[in-house]
Each structure stands twice: as structure tokens, then as C-alpha cells.
mmCIF file of C-alpha atoms in Angstrom:
data_model
loop_
_atom_site.group_PDB
_atom_site.id
_atom_site.type_symbol
_atom_site.label_atom_id
_atom_site.label_comp_id
_atom_site.label_asym_id
_atom_site.label_seq_id
_atom_site.Cartn_x
_atom_site.Cartn_y
_atom_site.Cartn_z
ATOM 1 C CA UNK D 23 189.473 192.492 146.523
ATOM 2 C CA UNK D 24 186.576 189.503 146.931
ATOM 3 C CA UNK D 25 188.464 188.144 150.282
ATOM 4 C CA UNK D 26 188.516 191.698 151.349
ATOM 5 C CA UNK D 27 184.706 192.681 151.268
ATOM 6 C CA UNK D 28 183.663 189.326 152.772
ATOM 7 C CA UNK D 29 186.079 190.015 155.735
ATOM 8 C CA UNK D 30 184.393 193.268 155.775
ATOM 9 C CA UNK D 31 180.806 192.196 156.242
ATOM 10 C CA UNK D 32 181.643 189.991 158.464
ATOM 11 C CA UNK D 33 183.256 192.705 160.892
ATOM 12 C CA UNK D 34 180.689 195.217 159.973
ATOM 13 C CA UNK D 35 177.538 192.139 161.903
ATOM 14 C CA UNK D 36 180.235 192.440 165.070
ATOM 15 C CA UNK D 37 180.295 196.378 164.839
ATOM 16 C CA UNK D 38 176.087 196.089 164.299
ATOM 17 C CA UNK D 39 176.280 192.936 167.499
ATOM 18 C CA UNK D 40 178.185 195.259 169.703
ATOM 19 C CA UNK D 41 176.341 199.007 168.624
ATOM 20 C CA UNK D 42 172.738 197.584 169.186
ATOM 21 C CA UNK D 43 173.613 196.282 172.499
ATOM 22 C CA UNK D 44 174.843 199.576 173.397
ATOM 23 C CA UNK D 45 171.790 200.908 173.126
ATOM 24 C CA UNK D 46 169.912 197.914 174.661
ATOM 25 C CA UNK D 47 171.617 195.078 176.447
ATOM 26 C CA UNK D 48 168.097 192.794 176.152
ATOM 27 C CA UNK D 49 167.903 193.788 172.185
ATOM 28 C CA UNK D 50 168.579 190.282 171.105
ATOM 29 C CA UNK D 51 166.762 188.503 173.557
ATOM 30 C CA UNK D 52 163.678 190.185 172.299
ATOM 31 C CA UNK D 53 164.249 189.949 169.296
ATOM 32 C CA UNK D 54 164.141 186.298 169.486
ATOM 33 C CA UNK D 55 160.876 186.065 171.363
ATOM 34 C CA UNK D 56 159.291 186.206 167.884
ATOM 35 C CA UNK D 57 157.554 188.424 165.400
ATOM 36 C CA UNK D 58 154.347 190.912 165.193
ATOM 37 C CA UNK D 59 155.084 192.465 161.909
ATOM 38 C CA UNK D 60 152.157 195.058 161.299
ATOM 39 C CA UNK D 61 153.238 194.850 157.256
ATOM 40 C CA UNK D 62 154.238 192.785 154.237
ATOM 41 C CA UNK D 63 156.755 193.713 151.309
ATOM 42 C CA UNK D 64 156.428 192.447 147.831
ATOM 43 C CA UNK D 65 158.975 194.205 146.623
ATOM 44 C CA UNK D 66 161.520 193.982 143.587
ATOM 45 C CA UNK D 67 165.320 191.745 144.821
ATOM 46 C CA UNK D 68 167.121 195.179 143.500
ATOM 47 C CA UNK D 69 169.827 195.445 145.974
ATOM 48 C CA UNK D 70 169.465 199.256 146.100
ATOM 49 C CA UNK D 71 166.265 198.888 147.498
ATOM 50 C CA UNK D 72 166.422 197.619 150.764
ATOM 51 C CA UNK D 73 162.975 197.762 152.758
ATOM 52 C CA UNK D 74 163.249 198.312 156.029
ATOM 53 C CA UNK D 75 165.586 200.942 155.481
ATOM 54 C CA UNK D 76 163.482 203.077 152.713
ATOM 55 C CA UNK D 77 160.793 202.970 156.184
ATOM 56 C CA UNK D 78 163.039 203.540 158.354
ATOM 57 C CA UNK D 79 161.559 199.812 159.541
ATOM 58 C CA UNK D 80 163.289 198.188 162.249
ATOM 59 C CA UNK D 81 163.916 194.273 162.630
ATOM 60 C CA UNK D 82 160.778 192.469 163.432
ATOM 61 C CA UNK D 83 158.258 195.309 162.057
ATOM 62 C CA UNK D 84 158.704 194.518 158.068
ATOM 63 C CA UNK D 85 157.989 190.582 156.661
ATOM 64 C CA UNK D 86 159.700 190.959 153.351
ATOM 65 C CA UNK D 87 159.563 189.382 150.353
ATOM 66 C CA UNK D 88 161.057 189.972 146.763
ATOM 67 C CA UNK D 89 161.804 188.179 143.344
ATOM 68 C CA UNK D 90 162.444 190.220 140.040
ATOM 69 C CA UNK D 91 160.386 193.566 139.292
ATOM 70 C CA UNK D 92 158.274 192.440 141.833
ATOM 71 C CA UNK D 93 155.730 189.770 140.571
ATOM 72 C CA UNK D 94 152.604 188.142 141.963
ATOM 73 C CA UNK D 95 152.594 185.116 140.119
ATOM 74 C CA UNK D 96 149.979 182.980 141.192
ATOM 75 C CA UNK D 97 152.112 179.929 140.076
ATOM 76 C CA UNK D 98 154.662 181.238 142.760
ATOM 77 C CA UNK D 99 154.356 178.719 145.568
ATOM 78 C CA UNK D 100 157.035 180.770 147.277
ATOM 79 C CA UNK D 101 155.133 184.260 147.300
ATOM 80 C CA UNK D 102 152.511 181.891 148.178
ATOM 81 C CA UNK D 103 153.428 180.607 151.458
ATOM 82 C CA UNK D 104 155.141 183.605 152.229
ATOM 83 C CA UNK D 105 151.794 185.813 151.544
ATOM 84 C CA UNK D 106 149.772 183.059 153.387
ATOM 85 C CA UNK D 107 152.219 183.549 156.310
ATOM 86 C CA UNK D 108 152.452 186.630 156.794
ATOM 87 C CA UNK D 109 148.017 186.919 156.255
ATOM 88 C CA UNK D 110 147.346 183.936 158.092
ATOM 89 C CA UNK D 111 149.815 183.318 161.074
ATOM 90 C CA UNK D 112 151.333 186.861 161.770
ATOM 91 C CA UNK D 113 148.156 189.123 160.754
ATOM 92 C CA UNK D 114 149.666 191.764 159.077
ATOM 93 C CA UNK D 115 147.609 194.489 158.416
ATOM 94 C CA UNK D 116 149.203 196.077 155.488
ATOM 95 C CA UNK D 117 150.375 194.146 152.228
ATOM 96 C CA UNK D 118 152.715 196.797 149.745
ATOM 97 C CA UNK D 119 153.463 195.739 146.407
ATOM 98 C CA UNK D 120 156.481 197.786 146.073
ATOM 99 C CA UNK D 121 158.455 199.150 142.432
ATOM 100 C CA UNK D 122 161.297 201.219 141.419
ATOM 101 C CA UNK D 123 162.377 203.500 138.431
ATOM 102 C CA UNK D 124 164.581 202.101 136.517
ATOM 103 C CA UNK D 125 163.506 198.327 137.343
ATOM 104 C CA UNK D 126 165.990 196.247 134.866
ATOM 105 C CA UNK D 127 163.256 193.272 135.003
ATOM 106 C CA UNK D 128 160.452 196.259 133.642
ATOM 107 C CA UNK D 129 162.924 197.134 131.105
ATOM 108 C CA UNK D 130 163.384 194.168 129.502
ATOM 109 C CA UNK D 131 159.780 193.443 129.017
ATOM 110 C CA UNK D 132 160.026 196.301 127.010
ATOM 111 C CA UNK D 133 162.268 194.905 124.654
ATOM 112 C CA UNK D 134 163.400 191.134 122.996
ATOM 113 C CA UNK D 135 167.086 190.483 124.116
ATOM 114 C CA UNK D 136 167.060 187.153 125.228
ATOM 115 C CA UNK D 137 168.913 186.843 128.789
ATOM 116 C CA UNK D 138 168.771 183.374 129.783
ATOM 117 C CA UNK D 139 166.131 181.584 132.234
ATOM 118 C CA UNK D 140 165.087 184.983 133.464
ATOM 119 C CA UNK D 141 163.632 185.183 129.849
ATOM 120 C CA UNK D 142 160.472 182.973 131.494
ATOM 121 C CA UNK D 143 159.589 185.106 134.579
ATOM 122 C CA UNK D 144 159.983 188.102 132.143
ATOM 123 C CA UNK D 145 157.208 186.972 130.062
ATOM 124 C CA UNK D 146 154.990 187.552 133.309
ATOM 125 C CA UNK D 147 155.951 191.543 132.833
ATOM 126 C CA UNK D 148 155.275 191.641 128.887
ATOM 127 C CA UNK D 149 151.913 189.844 129.401
ATOM 128 C CA UNK D 150 151.304 193.580 131.806
ATOM 129 C CA UNK D 151 152.823 195.123 129.136
ATOM 130 C CA UNK D 152 150.346 193.792 126.154
ATOM 131 C CA UNK D 153 147.502 194.287 128.867
ATOM 132 C CA UNK D 154 147.585 198.028 128.577
ATOM 133 C CA UNK D 155 149.937 197.803 125.069
ATOM 134 C CA UNK D 156 148.350 201.022 123.220
ATOM 135 C CA UNK D 157 148.321 203.188 126.436
ATOM 136 C CA UNK D 158 151.770 202.469 127.141
ATOM 137 C CA UNK D 159 152.947 203.147 122.637
ATOM 138 C CA UNK D 160 151.175 206.243 123.396
ATOM 139 C CA UNK D 161 154.112 207.606 125.435
ATOM 140 C CA UNK D 162 156.650 208.765 122.409
ATOM 141 C CA UNK D 163 159.347 209.690 124.804
ATOM 142 C CA UNK D 164 161.129 205.592 125.932
ATOM 143 C CA UNK D 165 162.075 206.937 129.666
ATOM 144 C CA UNK D 166 157.848 208.301 130.080
ATOM 145 C CA UNK D 167 157.092 205.019 129.066
ATOM 146 C CA UNK D 168 159.413 203.311 130.664
ATOM 147 C CA UNK D 169 158.482 204.923 134.273
ATOM 148 C CA UNK D 170 155.065 204.722 133.544
ATOM 149 C CA UNK D 171 154.919 200.927 133.063
ATOM 150 C CA UNK D 172 156.547 200.552 136.849
ATOM 151 C CA UNK D 173 153.756 202.191 137.679
ATOM 152 C CA UNK D 174 150.961 199.674 136.338
ATOM 153 C CA UNK D 175 152.587 196.994 136.893
ATOM 154 C CA UNK D 176 153.114 197.753 140.368
ATOM 155 C CA UNK D 177 149.420 198.419 139.633
ATOM 156 C CA UNK D 178 148.224 195.173 138.413
ATOM 157 C CA UNK D 179 150.528 193.275 141.216
ATOM 158 C CA UNK D 180 148.084 194.741 144.214
ATOM 159 C CA UNK D 181 145.084 193.692 141.589
ATOM 160 C CA UNK D 182 146.851 190.171 141.710
ATOM 161 C CA UNK D 183 147.311 190.206 145.551
ATOM 162 C CA UNK D 184 143.253 190.558 145.397
ATOM 163 C CA UNK D 185 142.683 188.239 143.460
ATOM 164 C CA UNK D 186 144.341 185.164 145.227
ATOM 165 C CA UNK D 187 142.096 183.189 147.809
ATOM 166 C CA UNK D 188 144.334 183.818 150.709
ATOM 167 C CA UNK D 189 143.399 187.839 150.683
ATOM 168 C CA UNK D 190 139.977 187.586 150.048
ATOM 169 C CA UNK D 191 139.423 184.932 152.508
ATOM 170 C CA UNK D 192 140.954 187.143 154.940
ATOM 171 C CA UNK D 193 138.290 190.165 153.590
ATOM 172 C CA UNK D 194 135.614 187.593 153.884
ATOM 173 C CA UNK D 195 136.236 186.947 157.357
ATOM 174 C CA UNK D 196 136.395 190.190 158.267
ATOM 175 C CA UNK D 197 140.024 190.915 158.939
ATOM 176 C CA UNK D 198 141.754 193.962 158.810
ATOM 177 C CA UNK D 199 143.645 193.894 155.766
ATOM 178 C CA UNK D 200 144.880 196.495 153.095
ATOM 179 C CA UNK D 201 147.289 196.364 150.019
ATOM 180 C CA UNK D 202 149.098 199.416 148.515
ATOM 181 C CA UNK D 203 150.956 200.108 145.570
ATOM 182 C CA UNK D 204 154.163 201.763 145.771
ATOM 183 C CA UNK D 205 156.976 203.154 142.988
ATOM 184 C CA UNK D 206 160.616 203.934 145.131
ATOM 185 C CA UNK D 207 163.058 206.541 143.054
ATOM 186 C CA UNK D 208 166.136 205.305 143.153
ATOM 187 C CA UNK D 209 167.300 209.106 142.528
ATOM 188 C CA UNK D 210 165.422 210.685 144.979
ATOM 189 C CA UNK D 211 165.199 207.779 147.703
ATOM 190 C CA UNK D 212 161.101 208.275 147.872
ATOM 191 C CA UNK D 213 158.079 206.806 147.660
ATOM 192 C CA UNK D 214 155.553 207.918 145.743
ATOM 193 C CA UNK D 215 151.927 206.169 147.009
ATOM 194 C CA UNK D 216 150.085 205.127 143.549
ATOM 195 C CA UNK D 217 146.954 205.490 145.128
ATOM 196 C CA UNK D 218 145.356 201.604 144.355
ATOM 197 C CA UNK D 219 144.742 201.021 147.992
ATOM 198 C CA UNK D 220 142.596 198.256 148.476
ATOM 199 C CA UNK D 221 140.495 196.789 151.682
ATOM 200 C CA UNK D 222 137.576 194.906 149.549
ATOM 201 C CA UNK D 223 137.781 192.906 146.725
ATOM 202 C CA UNK D 224 134.869 195.754 144.815
ATOM 203 C CA UNK D 225 137.652 196.710 142.804
ATOM 204 C CA UNK D 226 138.146 193.721 141.088
ATOM 205 C CA UNK D 227 135.804 192.571 137.788
ATOM 206 C CA UNK D 228 133.138 190.488 139.379
ATOM 207 C CA UNK D 229 134.509 187.352 137.454
ATOM 208 C CA UNK D 230 137.298 187.503 140.440
ATOM 209 C CA UNK D 231 135.425 187.775 143.002
ATOM 210 C CA UNK D 232 135.056 184.181 145.286
ATOM 211 C CA UNK D 233 132.233 183.409 146.675
ATOM 212 C CA UNK D 234 132.798 180.809 149.462
ATOM 213 C CA UNK D 235 130.932 177.724 151.021
ATOM 214 C CA UNK D 236 130.989 178.617 154.611
#
């Protein structure tokens, strides 16, 4: 069965290329010339949340970073490298952190079951729960609490993005850059703007506001 699936995806690639060329014979030549995406997407690794398809974007329009539960962790050099390149080289104008309801990483952070190496990653999600523990525990219905935790986690990741020297440096230099927080409904296909849209560090506690020497 796995061999059949592998052959199928190779065949699908050929069909996709043929379809694109039928629409535009120069499609891949133009695509190879470079990229200038206006958007960086930081999303979950969940296979059910394909960034481009959700927003109807074409190849070349979205720069993408994905990890379990769409986390912005300040010691994650992978995420920071993607962010730095997107902001300082590609000059993206928008960064979207997109979580999704039913997220397995967020769900795992609500419990205490050891899964393996991922426990170390999930600990960062638990930190978010601890920060909002009283509020989240006020939800008697577990599904409501789960959904609200997904939303709060996204909001906190947007704030963590704003705390980075990369984003604050761009704002200091007058760069047009806005951060957004979204959630995606697996059972509906719709995204929800969580109204945590930031284009300056004014919404951060003063302790996080970096002062640059020049």
C-alpha cells in the first residue's frame, strides 16, 4: 500500500506540472526567477492545515514556517532564521501566526501523559496554560476550555513575535510590518481573526520594549 501511495504522489507531480504548463508555458521559468512574498505564515505542522490552500495563495506568495502548535520560541534558531530572512531580506509586510482548533500539541499540553522527546517542546505550551490558568480553568466544559486555549496560545505567540529583536528592529526602522493571530477550523475551513493585530510594540509591557543604541 505504501508503495502505491509513493507512486501516486510522483504521478500527481507530473500531472500538476502538465496542468500548470497548459495554463502558462512560462510558469516555472517565471517562478524560478525569485520570490517576493508579502506574507510569512507561522503555522502548525498538522497535515490538515496547508497554508497556501487555506488562503488561496499561489506558489511564491507565502513564506512558511511550521512546527508543532505554531510556537514562537526565542531559543528556536530555525524559527528565528526564517523570521529574520522573511523580515529583513524578503521584506514581508505581514506575519500570521495561525493555530487550529483540535490541535494535538495544545491538547497534550492540557494533560500529563508523557509522549517522548516532544514532551520538552510541549512544556513551552504548558507555560502558556500556566500564565492563564485561572481563566482557562473557569471553563467547566473541557471542549470550550480546549478551544479557548488554542486561541490564547496563538495570541501569546503573536506577543512573543513582537518581543523579538528582529520585529522590533523592523518597526524601529519604519518598516511596514503587521503581526496577526488567526485560528483555523478543521471542521469548517474558515479562519478567525483573533483581533491581535500589532504594527508597533506599544501593546507590549515596557520591560519588553527594546531600545537601540543607534
